[in-house]
Short mmCIF file of C-alpha atoms and ligand atoms in Angstrom, two decimals:
data_model
loop_
_atom_site.label_atom_id
_atom_site.label_comp_id
_atom_site.label_asym_id
_atom_site.label_seq_id
_atom_site.Cartn_x
_atom_site.Cartn_y
_atom_site.Cartn_z
CA UNK A 1 -0.04 -0.08 0.20
CA UNK A 2 2.27 2.78 -1.30
CA UNK A 3 -0.47 5.24 -0.90
CA UNK A 4 -0.87 4.79 2.97
CA UNK A 5 2.93 4.80 3.33
CA UNK A 6 3.19 8.12 1.77
CA UNK A 7 0.51 9.92 3.47
CA UNK A 8 2.05 8.37 6.71
CA UNK A 9 5.47 9.74 5.72
CA UNK A 10 3.58 13.01 5.03
CA UNK A 11 1.97 13.15 8.05
CA UNK A 12 5.13 12.18 10.18
CA UNK A 13 6.76 15.38 8.48
CA UNK A 14 3.71 17.53 9.27
CA UNK A 15 4.05 16.50 12.93
CA UNK A 16 7.61 17.17 13.13
CA UNK A 17 7.23 20.72 11.52
CA UNK A 18 4.34 21.32 14.22
CA UNK A 19 6.62 20.13 16.77
CA UNK A 20 9.58 22.33 15.66
CA UNK A 21 7.17 25.28 15.53
CA UNK A 22 5.78 24.60 18.89
CA UNK A 23 9.48 24.49 20.18
CA UNK A 24 10.27 27.65 18.22
CA UNK A 25 7.19 29.37 19.82
CA UNK A 26 8.05 28.20 23.39
CA UNK A 27 11.83 29.52 22.84
CA UNK A 28 10.30 32.87 21.67
CA UNK A 29 7.87 32.95 24.77
CA UNK A 30 10.95 32.50 27.01
CA UNK A 31 13.45 34.80 25.27
CA UNK A 32 13.63 38.47 25.72
CA UNK A 33 13.63 39.71 22.08
CA UNK A 34 16.14 42.92 22.47
CA UNK A 35 18.92 40.89 24.26
CA UNK A 36 18.28 37.12 23.37
CA UNK A 37 18.58 36.23 27.03
CA UNK A 38 16.15 34.20 28.81
CA UNK A 39 13.11 36.52 29.98
CA UNK A 40 11.60 37.02 33.35
CA UNK A 41 8.97 34.23 33.20
CA UNK A 42 11.48 31.51 31.77
CA UNK A 43 14.18 32.76 34.60
CA UNK A 44 11.49 32.22 37.31
CA UNK A 45 10.66 28.84 36.30
CA UNK A 46 14.31 27.95 35.78
CA UNK A 47 15.59 29.16 39.22
CA UNK A 48 12.77 26.99 40.89
CA UNK A 49 14.23 24.07 38.79
CA UNK A 50 17.84 24.64 39.91
CA UNK A 51 17.13 25.00 43.63
CA UNK A 52 15.17 21.80 43.27
CA UNK A 53 18.32 20.11 41.89
CA UNK A 54 20.69 21.72 44.19
CA UNK A 55 18.53 20.36 47.12
CA UNK A 56 18.91 16.93 45.70
CA UNK A 57 22.53 17.18 45.10
CA UNK A 58 23.43 19.17 48.32
CA UNK A 59 25.00 22.03 46.22
CA UNK A 60 24.41 25.67 46.32
CA UNK A 61 23.26 28.24 44.15
CA UNK A 62 23.96 31.88 43.80
CA UNK A 63 21.64 34.51 42.58
CA UNK A 64 22.80 38.00 41.38
CA UNK A 65 20.62 40.63 40.49
CA UNK A 66 21.93 43.25 38.32
CA UNK A 67 20.93 46.90 37.82
CA UNK A 68 22.37 49.79 35.64
CA UNK A 69 23.33 52.82 37.74
CA UNK A 70 22.94 55.47 34.95
CA UNK A 71 20.49 53.74 32.61
CA UNK A 72 17.71 56.25 32.81
CA UNK A 73 19.98 59.17 32.33
CA UNK A 74 21.76 57.66 29.20
CA UNK A 75 18.23 56.83 27.93
CA UNK A 76 17.10 60.51 28.40
CA UNK A 77 20.26 62.17 26.90
CA UNK A 78 21.15 59.63 24.18
CA UNK A 79 17.48 58.58 23.20
CA UNK A 80 15.56 55.06 23.45
CA UNK A 81 17.35 53.77 20.39
CA UNK A 82 20.84 54.23 22.24
CA UNK A 83 19.29 52.78 25.33
CA UNK A 84 18.29 49.51 23.33
CA UNK A 85 21.83 49.31 21.99
CA UNK A 86 23.40 49.53 25.45
CA UNK A 87 21.07 46.84 26.73
CA UNK A 88 21.55 44.41 23.68
CA UNK A 89 25.47 44.85 24.13
CA UNK A 90 25.20 44.41 27.54
CA UNK A 91 23.10 41.04 27.28
CA UNK A 92 25.67 39.94 24.53
CA UNK A 93 28.63 40.25 27.07
CA UNK A 94 26.72 38.51 30.11
CA UNK A 95 25.95 35.74 27.78
CA UNK A 96 29.43 35.60 26.39
CA UNK A 97 30.86 35.48 29.68
CA UNK A 98 28.54 33.30 31.47
CA UNK A 99 30.13 29.77 32.09
CA UNK A 100 28.22 26.75 30.83
CA UNK A 101 26.31 26.07 34.01
CA UNK A 102 25.56 29.61 34.47
CA UNK A 103 22.14 31.53 33.15
CA UNK A 104 21.95 34.96 32.22
CA UNK A 105 18.42 36.57 32.21
CA UNK A 106 17.07 40.04 31.39
CA UNK A 107 14.37 40.61 33.94
CA UNK A 108 12.94 43.83 32.47
CA UNK A 109 14.20 47.39 31.77
CA UNK A 110 17.75 47.69 32.79
CA UNK A 111 17.54 44.85 35.38
CA UNK A 112 19.34 41.36 34.52
CA UNK A 113 20.16 38.40 36.59
CA UNK A 114 22.68 35.58 36.75
CA UNK A 115 22.20 32.26 38.29
CA UNK A 116 25.60 30.32 38.96
CA UNK A 117 26.78 27.39 40.99
CA UNK A 118 30.02 28.92 41.56
CA UNK A 119 31.53 28.27 44.73
CA UNK A 120 32.68 31.75 45.14
CA UNK A 121 29.89 34.15 44.72
CA UNK A 122 32.24 37.28 45.67
CA UNK A 123 34.75 36.70 43.21
CA UNK A 124 31.87 36.31 40.71
CA UNK A 125 30.31 39.42 41.80
CA UNK A 126 33.53 41.36 41.53
CA UNK A 127 34.07 40.21 37.55
CA UNK A 128 30.30 41.22 37.22
CA UNK A 129 30.89 44.72 38.43
CA UNK A 130 33.82 44.73 36.45
CA UNK A 131 31.86 43.89 33.36
CA UNK A 132 29.17 46.54 33.87
CA UNK A 133 32.00 49.23 34.41
CA UNK A 134 33.37 48.68 30.93
CA UNK A 135 32.80 51.32 28.32
CA UNK A 136 30.54 50.66 25.34
CA UNK A 137 30.69 52.32 21.85
CA UNK A 138 27.34 53.91 20.91
CA UNK A 139 27.00 56.21 17.85
CA UNK A 140 30.81 56.25 17.92
CA UNK A 141 31.06 57.46 21.60
CA UNK A 142 32.22 55.74 24.60
CA UNK A 143 29.60 55.44 27.13
CA UNK A 144 29.68 54.03 30.52
CA UNK A 145 26.54 53.19 32.51
CA UNK A 146 28.03 51.24 35.38
CA UNK A 147 25.85 48.71 37.50
CA UNK A 148 25.23 47.48 40.78
CA UNK A 149 24.74 44.03 41.86
CA UNK A 150 23.05 42.12 44.59
CA UNK A 151 23.88 38.61 45.70
CA UNK A 152 21.77 35.84 47.69
CA UNK A 153 23.02 32.21 48.35
CA UNK A 154 20.97 29.23 48.36
CA UNK A 155 20.92 27.61 51.10
CA UNK A 156 23.09 29.89 53.00
CA UNK A 157 20.24 32.71 53.18
CA UNK A 158 17.21 30.83 52.16
CA UNK A 159 15.66 27.48 50.84
CA UNK A 160 12.99 29.01 48.68
CA UNK A 161 13.30 31.07 45.12
CA UNK A 162 10.83 33.84 46.22
CA UNK A 163 12.87 34.83 49.24
CA UNK A 164 16.13 34.54 47.16
CA UNK A 165 15.09 36.95 44.77
CA UNK A 166 13.70 39.43 47.57
CA UNK A 167 16.74 38.97 49.53
CA UNK A 168 19.11 39.75 46.40
CA UNK A 169 16.97 42.75 45.41
CA UNK A 170 17.54 44.07 48.93
CA UNK A 171 21.23 43.64 48.71
CA UNK A 172 21.10 45.29 45.37
CA UNK A 173 19.10 48.19 46.84
CA UNK A 174 21.89 48.48 49.61
CA UNK A 175 24.52 48.67 46.96
CA UNK A 176 22.57 51.34 44.90
CA UNK A 177 22.20 53.21 47.93
CA UNK A 178 25.98 53.24 48.89
CA UNK A 179 26.50 55.03 45.60
CA UNK A 180 26.52 52.22 42.86
CA UNK A 181 29.27 50.38 40.90
CA UNK A 182 29.62 47.89 43.68
CA UNK A 183 28.13 44.79 45.00
CA UNK A 184 26.35 43.82 48.05
CA UNK A 185 25.64 40.44 49.47
CA UNK A 186 22.49 39.50 51.71
CA UNK A 187 23.27 39.32 55.43
CA UNK A 188 22.02 39.38 58.85
CA UNK A 189 21.69 43.14 58.90
CA UNK A 190 19.39 43.02 55.81
CA UNK A 191 17.49 40.38 57.27
CA UNK A 192 16.49 42.26 60.63
CA UNK A 193 15.72 45.38 58.44
CA UNK A 194 13.50 43.17 56.34
CA UNK A 195 11.72 41.84 59.19
CA UNK A 196 11.43 45.30 60.77
CA UNK A 197 10.02 46.79 57.50
CA UNK A 198 7.57 43.75 56.98
CA UNK A 199 6.23 44.50 60.52
CA UNK A 200 5.75 48.18 59.91
CA UNK A 201 3.84 47.33 56.89
CA UNK A 202 1.81 44.74 58.57
CA UNK A 203 0.99 47.40 61.16
CA UNK A 204 0.22 49.95 58.52
CA UNK A 205 -2.48 47.82 56.80
CA UNK A 206 -4.02 47.05 60.37
CA UNK A 207 -3.69 50.83 61.22
CA UNK A 208 -6.20 52.24 58.45
CA UNK A 209 -9.06 50.23 59.44
CA UNK A 210 -8.29 50.70 63.21
CA UNK A 211 -8.41 54.20 62.86
CA UNK A 212 -4.76 54.93 63.93
CA UNK A 213 -4.14 57.48 61.12
CA UNK A 214 -5.49 60.58 62.17
CA UNK A 215 -5.68 64.43 60.83
CA UNK A 216 -3.56 66.85 62.51
CA UNK A 217 -4.04 70.73 61.78
CA UNK A 218 -1.56 73.45 61.14
CA UNK A 219 -2.89 77.01 60.72
CA UNK A 220 -2.66 79.16 57.60
CA UNK A 221 -2.53 82.76 58.49
CA UNK A 222 -3.30 85.83 56.73
CA UNK A 223 -0.30 88.14 56.28
CA UNK A 224 -2.03 91.32 56.74
CA UNK A 225 -4.36 90.68 59.58
CA UNK A 226 -2.27 87.97 61.15
CA UNK A 227 -5.81 85.89 61.79
CA UNK A 228 -5.81 82.09 61.09
CA UNK A 229 -7.83 81.67 58.16
CA UNK A 230 -7.46 78.00 57.14
CA UNK A 231 -5.97 74.77 58.28
CA UNK A 232 -3.58 72.50 56.30
CA UNK A 233 -4.57 68.66 57.12
CA UNK A 234 -1.59 66.60 57.94
CA UNK A 235 -1.71 62.94 58.57
CA UNK A 236 -0.12 61.33 61.65
CA UNK A 237 -0.06 57.69 62.83
CA UNK A 238 -0.61 57.17 66.31
CA UNK A 239 1.20 53.86 66.50
CA UNK A 240 0.30 51.94 69.61
CA UNK A 241 4.09 50.93 70.38
CA UNK A 242 6.08 53.37 68.43
CA UNK A 243 3.85 56.56 69.54
CA UNK A 244 3.22 59.28 67.04
CA UNK A 245 4.80 58.37 63.48
CA UNK A 246 5.39 61.26 60.71
CA UNK A 247 4.00 61.04 57.48
CA UNK A 248 7.41 61.11 56.03
CA UNK A 249 7.93 57.64 57.45
CA UNK A 250 4.74 56.23 56.25
CA UNK A 251 3.38 58.14 53.30
CA UNK A 252 6.25 56.65 50.72
CA UNK A 253 5.71 53.21 52.18
CA UNK A 254 1.88 53.54 51.83
CA UNK A 255 2.47 54.74 48.25
CA UNK A 256 4.83 51.84 47.57
CA UNK A 257 2.13 49.14 48.90
CA UNK A 258 -0.62 50.90 47.43
CA UNK A 259 -2.29 52.00 50.66
CA UNK A 260 -2.12 55.89 50.20
CA UNK A 261 -5.54 56.07 48.54
CA UNK A 262 -7.14 54.38 51.70
CA UNK A 263 -5.13 56.77 54.08
CA UNK A 264 -6.16 59.73 52.05
CA UNK A 265 -9.82 58.88 52.16
CA UNK A 266 -9.67 58.32 55.66
CA UNK A 267 -7.73 61.53 56.56
CA UNK A 268 -9.98 63.56 54.12
CA UNK A 269 -13.32 62.07 55.84
CA UNK A 270 -12.17 62.68 59.37
CA UNK A 271 -10.64 66.11 58.59
CA UNK A 272 -13.73 67.27 57.20
CA UNK A 273 -15.89 65.73 60.06
CA UNK A 274 -13.75 67.72 62.51
CA UNK A 275 -13.49 71.04 60.60
CA UNK A 276 -17.04 71.32 59.11
CA UNK A 277 -18.28 73.07 62.64
CA UNK A 278 -15.14 75.38 62.31
CA UNK A 279 -16.09 76.63 59.00
CA UNK A 280 -19.85 76.69 59.71
CA UNK A 281 -19.06 79.06 63.07
CA UNK A 282 -16.94 81.43 60.88
CA UNK A 283 -13.55 80.35 62.83
CA UNK A 284 -11.82 79.46 59.38
CA UNK A 285 -12.56 79.62 55.62
CA UNK A 286 -10.21 77.14 54.28
CA UNK A 287 -9.34 73.32 54.70
CA UNK A 288 -6.44 72.26 52.74
CA UNK A 289 -5.99 68.62 52.12
CA UNK A 290 -2.90 66.68 50.75
CA UNK A 291 -3.24 63.99 48.04
CA UNK A 292 -1.01 61.81 46.57
CA UNK A 293 0.39 61.97 43.03
CA UNK A 294 -0.41 58.36 42.94
CA UNK A 295 -4.12 59.18 43.49
CA UNK A 296 -4.31 61.82 40.79
CA UNK A 297 -3.35 59.28 38.16
CA UNK A 298 -6.75 57.82 38.59
CA UNK A 299 -8.98 59.45 35.76
CA UNK A 300 -11.88 59.35 38.02
CA UNK A 301 -10.09 61.01 41.11
CA UNK A 302 -12.04 64.30 40.96
CA UNK A 303 -15.43 62.85 40.71
CA UNK A 304 -14.91 60.51 43.32
CA UNK A 305 -13.71 63.07 45.48
CA UNK A 306 -16.72 65.52 44.78
CA UNK A 307 -18.93 62.53 45.61
CA UNK A 308 -17.33 61.99 49.11
CA UNK A 309 -17.23 65.63 49.63
CA UNK A 310 -21.03 65.88 49.33
CA UNK A 311 -21.65 63.30 51.70
CA UNK A 312 -19.66 65.65 54.33
CA UNK A 313 -20.92 68.75 56.03
CA UNK A 314 -18.06 70.81 54.44
CA UNK A 315 -19.00 73.35 51.79
CA UNK A 316 -17.02 72.77 48.55
CA UNK A 317 -15.88 76.33 48.74
CA UNK A 318 -14.14 75.65 51.65
CA UNK A 319 -11.74 72.94 50.56
CA UNK A 320 -8.43 73.15 48.91
CA UNK A 321 -6.71 70.04 47.30
CA UNK A 322 -2.94 70.39 47.26
CA UNK A 323 -1.20 68.66 44.44
CA UNK A 324 2.60 68.44 43.54
CA UNK A 325 3.91 69.48 40.23
CA UNK A 326 5.33 66.04 39.60
CA UNK A 327 1.99 65.00 38.89
CA UNK A 328 0.98 67.86 36.92
CA UNK A 329 3.70 67.50 34.39
CA UNK A 330 3.18 63.63 34.09
CA UNK A 331 0.13 64.28 32.34
CA UNK A 332 -1.08 67.79 31.65
CA UNK A 333 -4.25 66.78 30.22
CA UNK A 334 -5.45 64.69 33.12
CA UNK A 335 -4.24 67.17 35.56
CA UNK A 336 -6.41 70.10 33.79
CA UNK A 337 -9.50 67.84 33.65
CA UNK A 338 -9.19 67.31 37.47
CA UNK A 339 -8.60 70.81 38.16
CA UNK A 340 -11.54 72.32 36.03
CA UNK A 341 -13.83 69.59 37.32
CA UNK A 342 -13.02 70.60 41.05
CA UNK A 343 -13.26 74.12 40.21
CA UNK A 344 -16.70 73.77 38.66
CA UNK A 345 -17.74 72.56 41.99
CA UNK A 346 -15.90 75.36 43.88
CA UNK A 347 -12.99 73.19 45.27
CA UNK A 348 -9.80 75.02 44.97
CA UNK A 349 -6.61 73.44 43.98
CA UNK A 350 -3.36 74.54 45.44
CA UNK A 351 0.27 73.83 43.79
CA UNK A 352 2.17 72.52 46.83
CA UNK A 353 5.99 72.45 47.26
CA UNK A 354 6.47 74.83 44.61
CA UNK A 355 10.17 75.80 43.83
CA UNK A 356 11.58 72.28 44.80
CA UNK A 357 10.99 70.45 41.60
CA UNK A 358 11.45 71.29 37.75
CA UNK A 359 9.18 74.14 38.20
CA UNK A 360 8.24 74.13 34.69
CA UNK A 361 6.50 77.56 34.90
CA UNK A 362 5.33 77.79 31.32
CA UNK A 363 3.59 74.23 31.70
CA UNK A 364 2.32 75.13 34.95
CA UNK A 365 0.93 78.52 34.07
CA UNK A 366 -1.18 77.06 31.36
CA UNK A 367 -3.19 75.32 34.29
CA UNK A 368 -6.10 76.95 35.91
CA UNK A 369 -4.34 77.14 39.38
CA UNK A 370 -5.15 79.93 41.83
CA UNK A 371 -3.15 79.15 44.57
CA UNK A 372 0.63 78.27 44.95
CA UNK A 373 2.52 77.34 48.00
CA UNK A 374 5.97 78.25 48.01
CA UNK A 375 8.28 75.50 49.37
CA UNK A 376 9.91 75.60 52.70
CA UNK A 377 13.55 75.40 51.13
CA UNK A 378 12.89 78.73 49.60
CA UNK A 379 11.50 80.47 52.71
CA UNK A 380 14.62 79.08 54.50
CA UNK A 381 17.00 81.30 52.85
CA UNK A 382 14.67 84.29 52.55
CA UNK A 383 16.24 87.30 54.64
CA UNK A 384 19.30 85.39 54.82
CA UNK A 385 20.52 85.00 51.04
CA UNK A 386 19.98 88.25 49.09
CA UNK A 387 19.49 86.19 45.84
CA UNK A 388 16.78 84.00 47.27
CA UNK A 389 14.85 87.22 48.81
CA UNK A 390 15.00 88.85 45.50
CA UNK A 391 13.82 85.69 43.77
CA UNK A 392 11.04 85.32 46.25
CA UNK A 393 9.92 89.02 45.80
CA UNK A 394 9.81 88.78 42.08
CA UNK A 395 8.04 85.52 42.03
CA UNK A 396 5.18 87.29 44.58
CA UNK A 397 5.10 90.29 42.31
CA UNK A 398 4.51 88.07 39.21
CA UNK A 399 2.10 85.90 40.93
CA UNK A 400 0.14 89.17 41.95
CA UNK A 401 0.03 90.32 38.57
CA UNK A 402 -1.56 86.92 37.54
CA UNK A 403 -3.94 86.84 40.31
CA UNK A 404 -2.21 83.74 41.90
CA UNK A 405 -2.54 83.73 45.62
CA UNK A 406 0.64 82.78 47.29
CA UNK A 407 1.18 80.84 50.44
CA UNK A 408 4.70 80.50 52.15
CA UNK A 409 5.39 77.51 53.93
CA UNK A 410 7.69 76.81 56.71
CA UNK A 411 7.96 80.37 58.07
CA UNK A 412 9.82 79.94 61.26
CA UNK A 413 11.28 83.47 62.09
CA UNK A 414 9.88 86.97 62.38
CA UNK A 415 12.18 88.18 60.31
CA UNK A 416 10.88 85.87 57.42
CA UNK A 417 7.47 86.71 58.17
CA UNK A 418 8.05 90.41 57.88
CA UNK A 419 9.78 90.09 54.52
CA UNK A 420 7.34 88.00 53.26
CA UNK A 421 4.58 90.50 54.22
CA UNK A 422 6.23 93.48 52.96
CA UNK A 423 6.83 91.52 49.61
CA UNK A 424 2.97 90.94 49.25
CA UNK A 425 2.82 87.50 50.40
CA UNK A 426 -0.91 86.61 51.15
CA UNK A 427 -0.66 83.92 53.35
CA UNK A 428 1.69 82.01 55.61
CA UNK A 429 2.42 78.95 57.45
CA UNK A 430 4.94 77.49 59.78
CA UNK A 431 6.34 77.06 63.04
CA UNK A 432 6.51 80.78 63.97
CA UNK A 433 2.86 80.70 63.91
CA UNK A 434 2.05 77.16 65.16
CA UNK A 435 3.12 73.75 64.93
CA UNK A 436 0.86 71.07 63.42
CA UNK A 437 -1.52 69.85 66.31
CA UNK A 438 -4.37 67.53 66.80
CA UNK A 439 -7.79 68.46 66.36
CA UNK A 440 -8.53 69.15 70.14
CA UNK A 441 -5.70 71.68 70.34
CA UNK A 442 -6.63 73.14 67.08
CA UNK A 443 -10.17 73.75 67.99
CA UNK A 444 -9.20 75.36 71.85
CA UNK A 445 -6.70 77.84 69.83
CA UNK A 446 -9.54 78.62 66.89
CA UNK A 447 -11.96 79.35 69.62
CA UNK A 448 -9.75 81.49 71.64
CA UNK A 449 -7.90 83.19 68.78
CA UNK A 450 -4.70 82.93 70.43
CA UNK A 451 -2.33 82.92 67.40
CA UNK A 452 -3.66 85.48 65.16
CA UNK A 453 -2.46 88.21 66.99
CA UNK A 454 1.08 86.94 66.82
CA UNK A 455 2.09 88.82 63.76
CA UNK A 456 -0.30 91.82 64.22
CA UNK A 457 1.46 92.39 67.54
CA UNK A 458 5.03 92.07 66.07
CA UNK A 459 4.16 94.11 62.81
P1 C2E B 501 3.93 69.17 53.12
O1 C2E B 501 2.51 68.88 52.34
O2 C2E B 501 4.91 69.96 52.31
O3 C2E B 501 3.50 69.54 54.42
C1 C2E B 501 4.28 70.60 54.87
C2 C2E B 501 5.20 69.92 56.10
O4 C2E B 501 6.18 70.87 56.51
C3 C2E B 501 4.59 69.42 57.42
O5 C2E B 501 5.20 68.02 57.66
C4 C2E B 501 4.69 70.52 58.38
O6 C2E B 501 4.42 69.70 59.57
C5 C2E B 501 5.96 70.74 58.07
N1 C2E B 501 6.19 72.34 58.25
C6 C2E B 501 5.41 73.04 58.60
N2 C2E B 501 5.97 74.37 59.10
C7 C2E B 501 7.07 74.21 59.17
C8 C2E B 501 8.25 74.88 59.72
O7 C2E B 501 8.09 76.02 60.08
N3 C2E B 501 9.47 74.37 59.88
C9 C2E B 501 9.75 73.12 59.42
N4 C2E B 501 10.90 72.48 59.49
N5 C2E B 501 8.56 72.19 58.89
C10 C2E B 501 7.33 72.77 58.87
P2 C2E B 501 4.65 66.74 58.10
O8 C2E B 501 3.31 66.90 58.78
O9 C2E B 501 5.76 65.92 58.48
O10 C2E B 501 4.32 66.26 56.44
C11 C2E B 501 5.40 65.83 55.61
C12 C2E B 501 4.51 65.54 54.24
O11 C2E B 501 4.01 64.39 54.34
C13 C2E B 501 3.76 66.48 54.11
O12 C2E B 501 4.52 67.68 53.15
C14 C2E B 501 2.86 65.93 52.59
O13 C2E B 501 3.68 65.91 51.46
C15 C2E B 501 2.90 64.61 53.31
N6 C2E B 501 1.55 64.41 53.98
C16 C2E B 501 1.31 64.81 55.02
N7 C2E B 501 -0.21 64.49 55.21
C17 C2E B 501 -0.44 63.74 54.25
C18 C2E B 501 -1.78 63.14 53.68
O14 C2E B 501 -2.78 63.04 54.54
N8 C2E B 501 -1.77 62.46 52.60
C19 C2E B 501 -0.64 62.51 51.75
N9 C2E B 501 -0.85 62.23 50.51
N10 C2E B 501 0.39 63.30 52.10
C20 C2E B 501 0.59 63.76 53.34
CA1 CA B 502 0.86 70.22 51.66
CA1 CA B 503 4.35 71.59 51.05
#
């Protein structure tokens, strides 16, 4: 039956073809197209397999996580194409240098990994750092990014793949914080730090529903009359063991963990409830709340905020939302939509920390912002450094002609207050007038009108 055998051969060939295709697809799915190295998915699988094998054989495995030190910078100055060339070249070098028993991978961006069974991780790490420090030629130019390496070792540090990656990451972070172009190995110090941080993270997750994060208040004072016209709401964490924790310690962590929105919402609600009677009684006009740049990236942020505000007794016209220019410049269109939507309801938007970042004035001026908060770093030097004083005075002058209201932050001394007032600054805030305080203390002061006289008496 020649017929049947031909079709069988054909069939066999077709099966082999499909097999090869499948293998190719599989390989492609496991390969990073830019560098030809194994990609993150395949790397994770392979790491688990290698740990299993090492466990059975009683050998050790070292994991190196590699991150370029100046990649973002090079990418920004030389362009994305140059960045790609650099990464591809580095991938090639890693592959060329790797021993047969090693595996190099690209985890994404400018992050790479190397798995080895090498008995001497320190020597291997030295070699990696040296390789990363070698210049590369891009567009005929010698470019050096330099890189840092974090190391964790199985079974010395842990017996599982997830922890091994986390520990190597922790070590990498330490190497970068120490200035880069070096390697660091996981050790007991990092283990303790990790546990401390995890405990704090767990505490923070519990703290929000437990109501431990509470609003404090700092007076905002009218420069001319010296009266308290508003308050800025500042979050505080009443930690059951650590006592009062400052937002500089938990806000960045909350942003990383995706908890900042829950915190901002809890603070907003509590602050509105507390301040609504102060506004109703005519004690203050403005309640100013901070929002994280993270929240603002949500296109429905302003709509949701208006919805939540409507459920409180605080009139929309008494609310100011403080946002930072980092967010504004990330997405000007979205920023404008948020600001306009809030303004339509009477909610004011203030630009916080002005004078710290890029201060891309031209972009910012196109947004309908009525209030700007001058950052403490500028106010610090007012009256001390003639050039800064001049700069601040001319900023105040410009703001005035544009109809923008300026609030000076971090006013600590009388001399600063007097200078700012004479230069036409509308409102001020700072330790000279009052430190942030809890709701009871704030209410007591507002009802007694103690601080208001402070500047009036001195001026
Ligand atoms: P910020 O919005 O720039 O707040 C002003 C900070 O300066 C506050 O620190 C305040 O206590 C401090 N300050 C005020 N006057 C003076 C002064 O005269 N001298 C000095 N040295 N400092 C002064 P705080 O309360 O520790 O807040 C730090 C930052 O944490 C805030 O900076 C804000 O970015 C963030 N933050 C605070 N509460 C919240 C919140 O509810 N949500 C979000 N997302 N961020 C918050
Ligand atoms: Ca603020
Ligand atoms: Ca500020």
